[in-house]
XYZ file of C-alpha atoms in Angstrom:
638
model
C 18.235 1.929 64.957
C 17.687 5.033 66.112
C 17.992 8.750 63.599
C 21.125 10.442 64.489
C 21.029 12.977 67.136
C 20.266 16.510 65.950
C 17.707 18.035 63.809
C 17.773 17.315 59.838
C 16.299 20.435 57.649
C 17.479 18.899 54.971
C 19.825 18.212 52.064
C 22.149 20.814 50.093
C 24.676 20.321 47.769
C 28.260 21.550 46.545
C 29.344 20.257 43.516
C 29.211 16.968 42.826
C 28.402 16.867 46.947
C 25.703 16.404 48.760
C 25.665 17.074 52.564
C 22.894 16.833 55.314
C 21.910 19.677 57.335
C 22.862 18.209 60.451
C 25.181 18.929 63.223
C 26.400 15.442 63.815
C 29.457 14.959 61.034
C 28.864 12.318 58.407
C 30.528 8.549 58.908
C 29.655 7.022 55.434
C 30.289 8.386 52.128
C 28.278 6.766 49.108
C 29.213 7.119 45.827
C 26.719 6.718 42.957
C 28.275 7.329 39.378
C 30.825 10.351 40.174
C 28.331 12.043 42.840
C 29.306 11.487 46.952
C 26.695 11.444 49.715
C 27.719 12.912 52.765
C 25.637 10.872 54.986
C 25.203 8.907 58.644
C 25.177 4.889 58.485
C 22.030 4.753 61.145
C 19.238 5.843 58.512
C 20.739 3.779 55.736
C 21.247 0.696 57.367
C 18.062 0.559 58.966
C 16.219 0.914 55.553
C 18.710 -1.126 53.207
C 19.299 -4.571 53.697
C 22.189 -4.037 50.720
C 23.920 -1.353 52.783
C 23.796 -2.813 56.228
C 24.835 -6.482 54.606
C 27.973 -4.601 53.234
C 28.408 -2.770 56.632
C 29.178 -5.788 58.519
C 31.365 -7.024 56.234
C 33.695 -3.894 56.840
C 32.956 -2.345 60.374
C 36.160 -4.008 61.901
C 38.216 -1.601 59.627
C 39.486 1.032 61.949
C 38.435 4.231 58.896
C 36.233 6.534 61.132
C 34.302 7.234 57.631
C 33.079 3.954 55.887
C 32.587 4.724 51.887
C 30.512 2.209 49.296
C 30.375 2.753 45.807
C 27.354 1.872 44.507
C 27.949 0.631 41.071
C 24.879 -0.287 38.475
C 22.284 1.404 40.969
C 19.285 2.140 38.671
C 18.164 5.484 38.231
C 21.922 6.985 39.366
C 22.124 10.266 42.005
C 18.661 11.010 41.508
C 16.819 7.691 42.203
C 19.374 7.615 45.462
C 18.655 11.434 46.596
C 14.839 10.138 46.780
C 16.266 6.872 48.548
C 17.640 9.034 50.835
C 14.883 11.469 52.026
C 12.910 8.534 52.498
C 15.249 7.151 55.251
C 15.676 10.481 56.789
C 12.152 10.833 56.681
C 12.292 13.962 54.622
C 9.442 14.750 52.587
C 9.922 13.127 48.855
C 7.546 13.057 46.045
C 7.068 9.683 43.843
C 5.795 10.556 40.622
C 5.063 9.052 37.328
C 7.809 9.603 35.636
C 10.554 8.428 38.212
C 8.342 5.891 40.314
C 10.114 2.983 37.558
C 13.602 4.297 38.653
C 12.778 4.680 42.110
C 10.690 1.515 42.785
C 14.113 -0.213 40.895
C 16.979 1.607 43.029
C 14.686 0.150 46.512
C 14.519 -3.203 44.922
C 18.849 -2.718 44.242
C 19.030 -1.663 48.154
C 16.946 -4.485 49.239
C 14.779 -1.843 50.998
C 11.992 -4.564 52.063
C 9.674 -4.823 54.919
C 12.096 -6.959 56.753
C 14.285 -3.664 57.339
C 10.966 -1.938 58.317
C 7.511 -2.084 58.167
C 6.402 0.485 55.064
C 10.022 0.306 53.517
C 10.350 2.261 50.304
C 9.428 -0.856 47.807
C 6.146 -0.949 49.580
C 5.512 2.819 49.493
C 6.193 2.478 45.649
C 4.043 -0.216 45.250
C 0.893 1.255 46.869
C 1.765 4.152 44.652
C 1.902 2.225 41.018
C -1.294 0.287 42.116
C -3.245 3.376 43.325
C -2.553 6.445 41.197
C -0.487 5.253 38.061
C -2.048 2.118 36.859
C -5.420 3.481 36.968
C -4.616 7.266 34.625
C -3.680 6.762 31.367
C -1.506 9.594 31.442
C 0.572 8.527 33.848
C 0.589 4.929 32.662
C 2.301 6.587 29.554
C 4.925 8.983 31.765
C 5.945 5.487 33.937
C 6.561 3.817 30.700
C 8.481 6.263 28.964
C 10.550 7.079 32.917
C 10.993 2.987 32.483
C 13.330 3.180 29.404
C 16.572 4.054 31.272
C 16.024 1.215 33.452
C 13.828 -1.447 31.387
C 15.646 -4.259 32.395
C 14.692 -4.125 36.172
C 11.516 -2.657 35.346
C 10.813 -5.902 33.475
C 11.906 -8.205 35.699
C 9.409 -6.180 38.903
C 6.784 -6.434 36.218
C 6.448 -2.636 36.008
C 6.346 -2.275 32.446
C 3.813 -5.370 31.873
C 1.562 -3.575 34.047
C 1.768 -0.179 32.681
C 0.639 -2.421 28.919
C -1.758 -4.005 30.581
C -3.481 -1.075 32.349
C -3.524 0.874 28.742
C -4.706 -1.618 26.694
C -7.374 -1.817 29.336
C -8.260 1.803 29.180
C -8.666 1.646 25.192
C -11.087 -0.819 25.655
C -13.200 1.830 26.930
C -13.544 3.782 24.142
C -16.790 2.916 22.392
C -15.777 3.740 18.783
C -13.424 0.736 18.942
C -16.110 -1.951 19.848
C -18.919 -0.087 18.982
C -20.471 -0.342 22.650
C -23.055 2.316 23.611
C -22.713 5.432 25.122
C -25.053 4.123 28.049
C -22.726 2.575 29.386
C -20.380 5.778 30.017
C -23.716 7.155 32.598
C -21.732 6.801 35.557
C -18.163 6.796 34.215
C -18.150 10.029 33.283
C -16.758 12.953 35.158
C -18.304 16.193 34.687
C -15.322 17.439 32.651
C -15.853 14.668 29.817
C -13.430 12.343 30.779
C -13.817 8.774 31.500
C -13.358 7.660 34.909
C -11.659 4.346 36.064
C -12.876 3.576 39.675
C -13.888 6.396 40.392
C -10.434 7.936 39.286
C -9.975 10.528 36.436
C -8.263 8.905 33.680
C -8.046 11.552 31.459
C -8.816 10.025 28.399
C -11.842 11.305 26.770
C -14.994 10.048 25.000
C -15.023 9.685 21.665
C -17.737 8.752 19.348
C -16.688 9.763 16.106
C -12.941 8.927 16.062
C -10.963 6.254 17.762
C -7.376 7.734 16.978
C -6.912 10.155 19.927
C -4.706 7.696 21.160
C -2.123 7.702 18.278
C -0.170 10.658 19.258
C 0.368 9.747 23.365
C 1.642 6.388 22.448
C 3.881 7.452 19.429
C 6.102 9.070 22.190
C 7.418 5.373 23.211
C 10.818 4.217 21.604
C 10.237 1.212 19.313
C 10.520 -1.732 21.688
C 7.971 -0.463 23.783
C 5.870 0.504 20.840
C 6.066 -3.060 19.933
C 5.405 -4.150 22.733
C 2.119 -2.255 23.613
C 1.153 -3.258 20.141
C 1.134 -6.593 20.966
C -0.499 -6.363 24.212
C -3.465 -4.296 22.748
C -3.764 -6.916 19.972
C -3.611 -9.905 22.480
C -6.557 -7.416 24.404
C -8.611 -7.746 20.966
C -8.159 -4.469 19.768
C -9.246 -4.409 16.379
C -6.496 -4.782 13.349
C -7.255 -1.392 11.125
C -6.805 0.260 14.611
C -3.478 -1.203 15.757
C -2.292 -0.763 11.618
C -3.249 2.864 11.736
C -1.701 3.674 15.133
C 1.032 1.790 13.709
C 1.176 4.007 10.735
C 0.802 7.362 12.599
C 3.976 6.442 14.674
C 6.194 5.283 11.557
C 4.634 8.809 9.663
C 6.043 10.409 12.557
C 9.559 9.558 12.714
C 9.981 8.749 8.665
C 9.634 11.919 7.355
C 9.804 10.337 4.037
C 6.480 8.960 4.190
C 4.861 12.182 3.931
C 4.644 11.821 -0.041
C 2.331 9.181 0.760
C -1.375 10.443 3.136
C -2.151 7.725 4.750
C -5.924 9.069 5.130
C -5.181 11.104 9.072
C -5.486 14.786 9.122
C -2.809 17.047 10.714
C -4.034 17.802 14.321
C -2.601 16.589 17.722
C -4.339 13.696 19.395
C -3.046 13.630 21.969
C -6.115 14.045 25.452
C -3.950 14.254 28.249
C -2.590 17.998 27.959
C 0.842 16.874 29.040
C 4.196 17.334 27.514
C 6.109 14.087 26.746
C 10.130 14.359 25.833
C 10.541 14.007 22.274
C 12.221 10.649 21.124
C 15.702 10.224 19.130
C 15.429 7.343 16.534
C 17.321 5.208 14.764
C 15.047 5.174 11.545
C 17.211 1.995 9.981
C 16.595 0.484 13.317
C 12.545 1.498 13.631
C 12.019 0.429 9.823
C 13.548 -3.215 10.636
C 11.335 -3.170 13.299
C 8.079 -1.885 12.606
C 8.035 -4.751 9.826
C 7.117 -7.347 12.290
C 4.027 -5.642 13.527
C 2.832 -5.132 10.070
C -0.361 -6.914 10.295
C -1.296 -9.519 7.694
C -4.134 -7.305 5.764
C -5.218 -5.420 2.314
C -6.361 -2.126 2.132
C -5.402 0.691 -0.383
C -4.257 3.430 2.053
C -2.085 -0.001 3.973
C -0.777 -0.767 0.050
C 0.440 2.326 -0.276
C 1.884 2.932 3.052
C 3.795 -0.541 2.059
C 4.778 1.398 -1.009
C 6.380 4.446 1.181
C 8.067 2.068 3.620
C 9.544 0.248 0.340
C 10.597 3.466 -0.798
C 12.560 4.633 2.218
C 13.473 0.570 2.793
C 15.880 1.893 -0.400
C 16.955 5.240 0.777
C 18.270 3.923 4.040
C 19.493 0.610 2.899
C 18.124 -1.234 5.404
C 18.580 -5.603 5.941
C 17.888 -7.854 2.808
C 15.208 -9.454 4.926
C 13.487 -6.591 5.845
C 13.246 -5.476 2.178
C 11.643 -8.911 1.288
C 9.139 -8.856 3.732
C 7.932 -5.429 2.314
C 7.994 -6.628 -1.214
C 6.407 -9.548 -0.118
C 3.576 -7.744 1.633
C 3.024 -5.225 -1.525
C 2.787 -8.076 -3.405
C -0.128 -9.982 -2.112
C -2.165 -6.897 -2.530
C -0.661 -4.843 -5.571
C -3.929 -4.623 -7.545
C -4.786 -1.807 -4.871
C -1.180 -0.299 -5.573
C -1.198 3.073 -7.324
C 0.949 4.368 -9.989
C 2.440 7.184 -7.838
C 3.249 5.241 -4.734
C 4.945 2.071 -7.064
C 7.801 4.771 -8.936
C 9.780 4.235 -6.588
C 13.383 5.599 -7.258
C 16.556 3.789 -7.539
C 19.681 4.675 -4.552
C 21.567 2.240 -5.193
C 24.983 3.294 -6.773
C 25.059 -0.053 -9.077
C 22.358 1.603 -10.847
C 22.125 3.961 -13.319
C 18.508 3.664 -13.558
C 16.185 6.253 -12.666
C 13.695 4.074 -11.526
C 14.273 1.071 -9.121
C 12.511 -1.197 -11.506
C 14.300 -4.451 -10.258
C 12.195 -3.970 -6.542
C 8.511 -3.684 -9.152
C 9.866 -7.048 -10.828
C 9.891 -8.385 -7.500
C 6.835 -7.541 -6.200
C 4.934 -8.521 -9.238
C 6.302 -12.261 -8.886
C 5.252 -12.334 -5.560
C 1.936 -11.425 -6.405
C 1.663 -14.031 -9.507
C 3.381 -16.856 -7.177
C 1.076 -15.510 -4.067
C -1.446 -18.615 -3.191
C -2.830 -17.278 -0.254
C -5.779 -14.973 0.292
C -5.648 -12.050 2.424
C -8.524 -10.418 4.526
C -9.106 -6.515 3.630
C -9.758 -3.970 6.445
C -12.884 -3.307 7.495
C -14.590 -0.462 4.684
C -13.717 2.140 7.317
C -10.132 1.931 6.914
C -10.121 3.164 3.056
C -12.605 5.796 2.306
C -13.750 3.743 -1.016
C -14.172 0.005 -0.926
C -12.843 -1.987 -3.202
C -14.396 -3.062 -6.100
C -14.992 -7.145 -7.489
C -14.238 -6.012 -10.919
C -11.887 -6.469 -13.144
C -9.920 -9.095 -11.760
C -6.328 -8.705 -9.980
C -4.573 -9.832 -12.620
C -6.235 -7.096 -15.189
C -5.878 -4.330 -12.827
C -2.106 -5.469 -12.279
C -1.229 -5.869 -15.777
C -3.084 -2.495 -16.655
C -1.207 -0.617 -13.387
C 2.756 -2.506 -14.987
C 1.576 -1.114 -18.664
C 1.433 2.113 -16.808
C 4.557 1.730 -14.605
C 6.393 0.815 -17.972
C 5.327 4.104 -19.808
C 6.358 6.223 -16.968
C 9.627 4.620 -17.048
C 10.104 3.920 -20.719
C 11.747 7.608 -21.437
C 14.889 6.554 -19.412
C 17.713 6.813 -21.662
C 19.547 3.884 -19.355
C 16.863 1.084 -19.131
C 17.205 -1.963 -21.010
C 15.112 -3.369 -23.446
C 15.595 -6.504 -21.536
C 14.134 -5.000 -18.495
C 11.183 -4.194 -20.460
C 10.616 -6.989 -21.636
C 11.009 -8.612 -18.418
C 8.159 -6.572 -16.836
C 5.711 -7.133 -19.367
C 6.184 -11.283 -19.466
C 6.148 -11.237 -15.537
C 2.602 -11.392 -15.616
C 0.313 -14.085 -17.631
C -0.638 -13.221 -21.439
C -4.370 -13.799 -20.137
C -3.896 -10.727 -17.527
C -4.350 -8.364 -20.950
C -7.425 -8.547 -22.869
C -5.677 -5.021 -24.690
C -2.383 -4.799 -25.528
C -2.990 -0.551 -26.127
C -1.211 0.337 -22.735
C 1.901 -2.158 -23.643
C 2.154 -0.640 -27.141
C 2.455 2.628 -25.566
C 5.052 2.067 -23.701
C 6.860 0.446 -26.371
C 6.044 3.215 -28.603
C 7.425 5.633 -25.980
C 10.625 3.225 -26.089
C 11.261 3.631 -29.273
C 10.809 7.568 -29.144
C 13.380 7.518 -26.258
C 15.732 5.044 -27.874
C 16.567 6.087 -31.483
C 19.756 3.765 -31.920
C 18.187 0.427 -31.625
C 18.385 -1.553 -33.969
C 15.678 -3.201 -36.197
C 16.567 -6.698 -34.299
C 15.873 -5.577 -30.876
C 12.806 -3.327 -32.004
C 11.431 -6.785 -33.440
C 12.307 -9.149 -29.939
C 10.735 -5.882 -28.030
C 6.906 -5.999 -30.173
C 7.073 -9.849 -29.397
C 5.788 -9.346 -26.157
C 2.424 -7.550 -28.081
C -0.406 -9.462 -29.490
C -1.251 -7.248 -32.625
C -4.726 -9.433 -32.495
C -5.689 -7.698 -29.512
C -4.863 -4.405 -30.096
C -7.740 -1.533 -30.330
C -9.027 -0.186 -34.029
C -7.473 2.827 -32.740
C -3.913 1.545 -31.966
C -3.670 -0.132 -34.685
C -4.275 2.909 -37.081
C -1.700 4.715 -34.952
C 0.804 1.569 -35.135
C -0.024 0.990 -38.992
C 1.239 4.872 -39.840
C 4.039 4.341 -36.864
C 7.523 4.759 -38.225
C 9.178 3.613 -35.287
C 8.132 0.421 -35.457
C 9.675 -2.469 -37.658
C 8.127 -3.244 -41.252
C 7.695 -7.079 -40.403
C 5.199 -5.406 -37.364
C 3.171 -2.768 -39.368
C 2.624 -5.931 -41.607
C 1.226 -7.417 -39.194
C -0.455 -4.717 -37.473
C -2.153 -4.203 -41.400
C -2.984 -7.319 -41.628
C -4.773 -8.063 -38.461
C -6.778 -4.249 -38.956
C -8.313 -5.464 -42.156
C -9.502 -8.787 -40.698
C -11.279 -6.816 -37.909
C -13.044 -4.516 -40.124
C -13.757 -6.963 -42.221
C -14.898 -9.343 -39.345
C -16.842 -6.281 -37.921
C -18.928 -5.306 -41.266
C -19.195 -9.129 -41.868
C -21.228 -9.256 -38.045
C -23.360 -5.875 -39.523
C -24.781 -7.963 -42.656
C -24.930 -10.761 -40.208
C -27.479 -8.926 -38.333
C -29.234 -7.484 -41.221
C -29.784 -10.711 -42.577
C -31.083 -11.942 -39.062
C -33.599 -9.399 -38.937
C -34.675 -9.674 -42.342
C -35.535 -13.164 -41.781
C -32.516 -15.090 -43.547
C -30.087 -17.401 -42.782
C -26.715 -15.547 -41.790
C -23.762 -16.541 -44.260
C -20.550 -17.544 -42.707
C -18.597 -15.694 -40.153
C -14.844 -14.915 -40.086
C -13.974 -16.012 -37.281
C -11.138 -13.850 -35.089
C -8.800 -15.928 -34.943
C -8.706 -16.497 -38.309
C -5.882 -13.880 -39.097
C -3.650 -16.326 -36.674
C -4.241 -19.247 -38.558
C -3.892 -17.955 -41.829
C -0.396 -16.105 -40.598
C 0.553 -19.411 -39.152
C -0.286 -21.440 -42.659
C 1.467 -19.196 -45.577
C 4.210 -17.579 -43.497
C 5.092 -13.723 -43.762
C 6.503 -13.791 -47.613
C 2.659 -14.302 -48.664
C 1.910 -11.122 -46.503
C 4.378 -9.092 -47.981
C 3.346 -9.919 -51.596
C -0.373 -9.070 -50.434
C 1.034 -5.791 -48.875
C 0.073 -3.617 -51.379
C -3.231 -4.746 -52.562
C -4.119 -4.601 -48.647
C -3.157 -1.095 -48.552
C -5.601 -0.608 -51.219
C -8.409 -2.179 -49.199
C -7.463 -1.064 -46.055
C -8.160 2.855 -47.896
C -11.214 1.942 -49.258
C -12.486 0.330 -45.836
C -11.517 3.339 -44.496
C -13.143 6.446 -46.426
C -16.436 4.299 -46.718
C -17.024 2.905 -43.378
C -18.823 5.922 -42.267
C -21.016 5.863 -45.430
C -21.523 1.889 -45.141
C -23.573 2.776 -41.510
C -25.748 5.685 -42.519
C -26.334 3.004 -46.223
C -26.951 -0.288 -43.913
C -29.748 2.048 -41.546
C -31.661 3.327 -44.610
C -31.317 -0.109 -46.465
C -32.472 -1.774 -42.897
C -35.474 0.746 -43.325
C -36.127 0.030 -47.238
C -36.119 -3.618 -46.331
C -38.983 -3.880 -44.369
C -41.623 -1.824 -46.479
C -40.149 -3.759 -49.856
C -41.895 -7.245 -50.395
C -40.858 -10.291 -52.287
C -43.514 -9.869 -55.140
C -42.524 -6.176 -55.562
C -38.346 -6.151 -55.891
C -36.447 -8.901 -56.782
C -33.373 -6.870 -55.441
C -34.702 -7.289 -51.683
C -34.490 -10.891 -52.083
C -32.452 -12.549 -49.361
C -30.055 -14.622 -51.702
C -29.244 -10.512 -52.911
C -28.247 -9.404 -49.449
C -26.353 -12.705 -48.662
C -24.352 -12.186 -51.967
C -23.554 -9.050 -50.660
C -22.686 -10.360 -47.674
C -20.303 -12.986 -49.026
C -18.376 -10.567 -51.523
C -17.656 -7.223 -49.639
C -15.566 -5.281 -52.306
C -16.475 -6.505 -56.108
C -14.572 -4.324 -58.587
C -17.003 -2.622 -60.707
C -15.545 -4.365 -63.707
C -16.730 -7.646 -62.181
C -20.265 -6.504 -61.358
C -20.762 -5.148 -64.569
C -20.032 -9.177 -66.241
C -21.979 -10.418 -63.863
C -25.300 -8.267 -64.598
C -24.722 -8.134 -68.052
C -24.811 -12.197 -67.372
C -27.667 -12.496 -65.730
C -29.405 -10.502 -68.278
C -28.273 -11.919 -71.277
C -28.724 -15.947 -70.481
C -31.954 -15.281 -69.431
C -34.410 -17.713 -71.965
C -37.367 -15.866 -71.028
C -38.386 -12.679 -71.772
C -37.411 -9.613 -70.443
C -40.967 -7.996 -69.057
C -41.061 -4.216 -69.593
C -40.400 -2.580 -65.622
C -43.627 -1.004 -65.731
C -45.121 -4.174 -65.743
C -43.635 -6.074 -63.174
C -42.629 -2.850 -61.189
C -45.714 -0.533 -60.172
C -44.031 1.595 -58.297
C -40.917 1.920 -60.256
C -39.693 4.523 -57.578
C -39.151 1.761 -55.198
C -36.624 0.197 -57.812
C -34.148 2.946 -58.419
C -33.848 3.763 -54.463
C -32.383 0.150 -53.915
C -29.836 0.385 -56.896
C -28.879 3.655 -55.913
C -28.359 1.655 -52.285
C -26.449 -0.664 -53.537
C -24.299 1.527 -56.216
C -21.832 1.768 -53.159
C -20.288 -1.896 -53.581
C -19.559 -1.575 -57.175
């Protein structure tokens, strides 16, 4: 059909009016959400198969001005003001951020070739394919102009194409694949940037950093974040990348997170030197989300990330199940955890806690119950790697005797939560108890009114046998602690010192060429405890305290004696001291701390029942000087 007589200039409007600048008077009035379009029916319904359909239906009513209200039309008055131009052949501009709209409102008119040859769906068309899909900026500005109208967009495959095309471009840049620069000869435009086909797609090369992308993307909303995730990991874009990008856009719109670095600096990514419209987010929404692209990974900066999504998982009270899929994910990798990111403090108003220590009891039975492996980053996602030693379970149980000192001082947690923590993991996890007693000890300091009963149930969960010489000094002079444990504690001190200056003659007797006397073994204190109950211990208790000072004040003099008798040894021979004889040293050996009462019987003994002779010391002693340096030596046992 032929344009309407007259000449159009153009459009102008009044209000919530638009008119053409023609002199022929309008017959058809279309209404698109609250705005009217003063227009003529020739143009439209020679372009839109919608409008001309609904034309016939109605041209037998005798109104000289035929109206339509075009309900649901994607994009609203402005997709339709560029639907209009185009079928009064006024000049209109398709650009990347309203060819989605634009492209959707044609496909709503049914503005196909059968109404035309070049109708507006194939002028948008030959746009997307030719300037859009091959510039990474404007891939970006048609997906975020896509959001009003996504569910078109989907269903014209506008959106999978924009993914497609950017996960596409990433794959140029060599940092991700490690591909070499050769390959960029030809590619690159004499500004830097790489070129797609010849086309400028304003994404630069980067050698040294593959994160310029983080920023352009993070201006998606969430479901097509998620979904350009996915479509860059199907692409084979590798996981520290996508778990980074995915942790730059979460950093972004959690402000919460920024306790925890998560190892990017402060400066703008972004290449394209455009300006993108800043996004309003639901963050209870985004954290439910973002949990299912978490990828299935270790790494210490990812842990503790983990640890800051946990944390503001509590602040914003997000979904049950989103919570367990966090604590489940700290948990298969909490021996990276730190003690900083894993205080995480308790919102919720049933809790009068300071600390949200029933979310750490969690994750630490995930961790003992986790079975399966996980794969850590590549080293370039942490800036140290991790280290084979000690185990998980040691660096777990020495991070929870950490947690529980930190948290100890609060006035309102239970010695049953304590308790709880600290038998969460396997006794084996602890070859010291120190960092438990600590926190016990700190307990105690914080807790004056408990009673002796639930002091005692709380030092059940330390094994005194494995405590440090140095703890158990402190713990021995500790009045905080219950008697029945600095009995204990006593006991099991002397046993190591004695066991320790038992293994010193032991190897003095080795490298004087004897046989070693018995050992005591370690475990001994256990068994002996275990045979004569406490009420032997406590009758012992004082002549233990006696030893126990004596060990004490001569330990340092017993090493400087045991290096100058280890000395004397060696330069004395059999035929010149009788005192350097082995069965001497193992006699010493055997019997620690004689009382000087007893040695004196014992030499006065020997001498006495002697049937032979006593031969003067000059005689069997030449170098009598020898002599009196070993019994001064040995003076210090008697």
């Amino acid at each position: 059909m032929p344009p309407p007589a007259g000449k159009i200039s153009g459009l102008h409007r009044e209000g919530d009016n638009w008119y053409c600048n023609s002199a022929l008077p309008s017959d058809i009035t279309i209404t698109v959400d609250g705005v009217n379009f003063h227009l003529h029916k020739f143009p439209l319904i020679s372009k839109c198969g919608m409008i001309s359909r609904k034309y016939e239906e109605c041209k037998s009513s005798k109104d000289k001005i035929f109206t339509i209200n075009l309900e649901g039309l994607p994009g609203g008055p402005d997709s339709f003001l560029v639907v209009v131009k185009f079928c009064y052949v006024i000049r209109f501009d398709l650009t990347p951020r309203n060819i989605a709209s634009v492209y959707c409102a044609a496909d709503f008119l049914e503005m196909t070739d059968e109404y035309g040859e070049g109708n507006l769906i194939s002028e948008c068309e030959s746009y997307l394919y030719k300037h859009v899909l091959k510039n990474w900026k404007d891939c970006i500005l048609a997906l975020q102009g896509s959001e009003p109208v996504i569910a078109t967009a989907d269903k014209l495959h506008i959106v999978s194409k924009c993914l497609d095309a950017i996960s596409m471009m990433l794959c140029t840049d060599p940092s991700l694949f490690g591909w070499p620069m050769m390959m960029y000869g030809r590619l690159q435009s004499p500004g830097g940037s790489i070129l797609w086909n010849g086309i400028n797609t304003g994404a630069r090369i980067r050698t040294s950093e593959s994160d310029w992308w983080f920023e352009d993307i993070s201006y998606l909303n969430m479901p097509l974040f998620e979904r350009l995730i996915k479509a860059m990991e199907a692409r084979g874009i590798r996981a520290e990348n996508l778990a980074n990008a995915v942790m730059y856009y979460v950093r972004k719109y959690l402000p919460g997170l920024g306790r925890w670095p998560i190892g990017l600096s402060g400066k703008a990514r972004t290449v394209t030197s455009f300006s993108l419209a800043p996004l309003t987010v639901d963050q209870r929404v985004l954290l439910e989300s973002i949990t299912k692209l978490l990828p299935n990974k270790k790494g210490k900066s990812y842990c503790r990330f983990l640890l800051g999504l946990l944390r503001v998982a509590s602040i914003l009270d997000v979904d049950q199940s989103c919570k367990d899929l966090l604590e489940r994910a700290v948990g298969m990798q909490l021996e990276l955890a730190t003690l900083d990111s894993l205080l995480i403090p308790s919102y919720s108003s049933e809790s009068d806690t300071l600390y949200d220590t029933d979310t750490v009891e969690r994750v630490v039975h995930y961790f003992v119950s986790s079975e399966s492996k996980l794969m850590a980053f590549s080293p370039s996602m942490d800036d140290t790697g991790m280290s084979p030693s000690p185990g998980p379970f040691a660096k777990v149980a020495k991070l929870i005797d950490a947690y529980l000192a930190e948290v100890a001082s609060d006035v309102n947690l239970k010695p049953r939560k304590i308790r709880t923590l600290a038998e969460a993991l396997p006794q084996s996890s602890r070859t010291l108890y120190d960092g438990l007693y600590r926190a016990v000890d700190i307990y105690f300091k914080a807790h004056p009114w408990l009673s002796d009963r639930e002091k005692e149930e709380l030092c059940n969960i330390i094994d005194c046998q494995k405590l440090s010489i140095d703890a158990c000094a402190h713990a021995s002079q500790n009045s905080r602690l219950p008697l029945r444990v600095i009995l204990q504690v006593l006991f099991f001190e002397q046993m190591q010192l004695r066991t320790a200056l038992a293994g010193c003659l032991h190897i003095l007797d080795a490298e004087s060429g004897t046989h070693p006397g018995p050992m005591i073994p370690s475990d001994t204190a256990g068994q002996i405890v275990q045979r004569d109950g406490w009420v032997s211990v406590v009758r012992e208790n004082q002549v233990l305290k006696v030893d126990m000072e004596k060990m004490r004040s001569r330990v340092g003099v017993l090493e400087e004696e045991f290096s100058k008798m280890k000395q004397e040894m060696k330069r004395v021979t059999k035929s010149h001291s009788s005192l350097g004889s082995p069965h001497f040293v193992q006699k010493i050996g055997c019997k620690l701390l004689p009382r000087h009462s007893d040695a004196h019987r014992e030499e006065t003994k020997e001498v006495g029942g002697s049937s032979t002779p006593r031969i003067p010391d000059e005689q069997v002693h030449p170098h009598p000087s020898h002599h009196l340096r070993h019994r001064k030596s040995f003076s210090l046992f008697s």
